[in-house]
């Protein structure tokens, strides 16, 4: 059984440098899904790109 992180900000610039390791750590911790939320409407494009990539 795993968890779902229902509120995270992976589109934030702070995560872009090491997004791969952040996602790998989540996977190793049995996180099954991440729900990425926007801080600003400008984040929508980045969130869609993340969704399509991962």
PDB file of C-alpha atoms in Angstrom:
ATOM      1  CA  UNK A   1       0.000   0.000   0.000  1.00  0.00           C
ATOM      2  CA  UNK A   2       1.223   3.486  -0.756  1.00  0.00           C
ATOM      3  CA  UNK A   3       0.342   7.090  -0.206  1.00  0.00           C
ATOM      4  CA  UNK A   4      -0.952   9.896  -2.384  1.00  0.00           C
ATOM      5  CA  UNK A   5       0.517  13.350  -1.866  1.00  0.00           C
ATOM      6  CA  UNK A   6      -2.558  15.442  -2.546  1.00  0.00           C
ATOM      7  CA  UNK A   7      -0.882  18.863  -2.415  1.00  0.00           C
ATOM      8  CA  UNK A   8       2.610  19.552  -3.691  1.00  0.00           C
ATOM      9  CA  UNK A   9       4.294  22.345  -5.639  1.00  0.00           C
ATOM     10  CA  UNK A  10       6.615  20.479  -7.991  1.00  0.00           C
ATOM     11  CA  UNK A  11       6.323  23.251 -10.577  1.00  0.00           C
ATOM     12  CA  UNK A  12       8.115  25.636  -8.218  1.00  0.00           C
ATOM     13  CA  UNK A  13      11.599  26.696  -9.347  1.00  0.00           C
ATOM     14  CA  UNK A  14      13.133  25.166  -6.209  1.00  0.00           C
ATOM     15  CA  UNK A  15      12.352  21.664  -7.496  1.00  0.00           C
ATOM     16  CA  UNK A  16      13.492  22.035 -11.107  1.00  0.00           C
ATOM     17  CA  UNK A  17      17.168  21.501 -10.389  1.00  0.00           C
ATOM     18  CA  UNK A  18      16.621  18.038  -8.907  1.00  0.00           C
ATOM     19  CA  UNK A  19      13.090  17.003  -9.911  1.00  0.00           C
ATOM     20  CA  UNK A  20      14.305  13.527 -10.901  1.00  0.00           C
ATOM     21  CA  UNK A  21      15.687  12.804  -7.430  1.00  0.00           C
ATOM     22  CA  UNK A  22      12.597  14.279  -5.747  1.00  0.00           C
ATOM     23  CA  UNK A  23      10.374  11.943  -7.748  1.00  0.00           C
ATOM     24  CA  UNK A  24      12.668   8.979  -7.147  1.00  0.00           C
ATOM     25  CA  UNK A  25      12.621   9.646  -3.388  1.00  0.00           C
ATOM     26  CA  UNK A  26       8.825   9.777  -3.475  1.00  0.00           C
ATOM     27  CA  UNK A  27       8.705   6.472  -5.335  1.00  0.00           C
ATOM     28  CA  UNK A  28      11.111   4.841  -2.854  1.00  0.00           C
ATOM     29  CA  UNK A  29       8.821   6.056  -0.052  1.00  0.00           C
ATOM     30  CA  UNK A  30       5.825   4.270  -1.632  1.00  0.00           C
ATOM     31  CA  UNK A  31       4.154   7.433  -2.884  1.00  0.00           C
ATOM     32  CA  UNK A  32       1.812   6.227  -5.627  1.00  0.00           C
ATOM     33  CA  UNK A  33       0.696   9.606  -6.960  1.00  0.00           C
ATOM     34  CA  UNK A  34       1.396  13.305  -6.619  1.00  0.00           C
ATOM     35  CA  UNK A  35      -1.208  16.010  -7.115  1.00  0.00           C
ATOM     36  CA  UNK A  36       0.653  19.112  -8.212  1.00  0.00           C
ATOM     37  CA  UNK A  37      -1.077  22.398  -7.458  1.00  0.00           C
ATOM     38  CA  UNK A  38      -0.314  25.826  -8.872  1.00  0.00           C
ATOM     39  CA  UNK A  39       0.737  28.823  -6.846  1.00  0.00           C
ATOM     40  CA  UNK A  40       0.036  31.100  -9.823  1.00  0.00           C
ATOM     41  CA  UNK A  41      -1.770  30.715 -13.142  1.00  0.00           C
ATOM     42  CA  UNK A  42       1.633  30.912 -14.797  1.00  0.00           C
ATOM     43  CA  UNK A  43       2.404  27.473 -13.323  1.00  0.00           C
ATOM     44  CA  UNK A  44      -0.258  25.720 -15.419  1.00  0.00           C
ATOM     45  CA  UNK A  45       1.971  25.134 -18.439  1.00  0.00           C
ATOM     46  CA  UNK A  46       4.775  23.696 -16.298  1.00  0.00           C
ATOM     47  CA  UNK A  47       2.328  21.425 -14.449  1.00  0.00           C
ATOM     48  CA  UNK A  48       0.971  20.092 -17.736  1.00  0.00           C
ATOM     49  CA  UNK A  49       4.525  19.470 -18.957  1.00  0.00           C
ATOM     50  CA  UNK A  50       5.358  17.585 -15.748  1.00  0.00           C
ATOM     51  CA  UNK A  51       2.194  15.532 -16.082  1.00  0.00           C
ATOM     52  CA  UNK A  52       3.017  14.564 -19.651  1.00  0.00           C
ATOM     53  CA  UNK A  53       6.642  13.749 -18.846  1.00  0.00           C
ATOM     54  CA  UNK A  54       6.041  11.721 -15.679  1.00  0.00           C
TER      55      UNK A  54
END
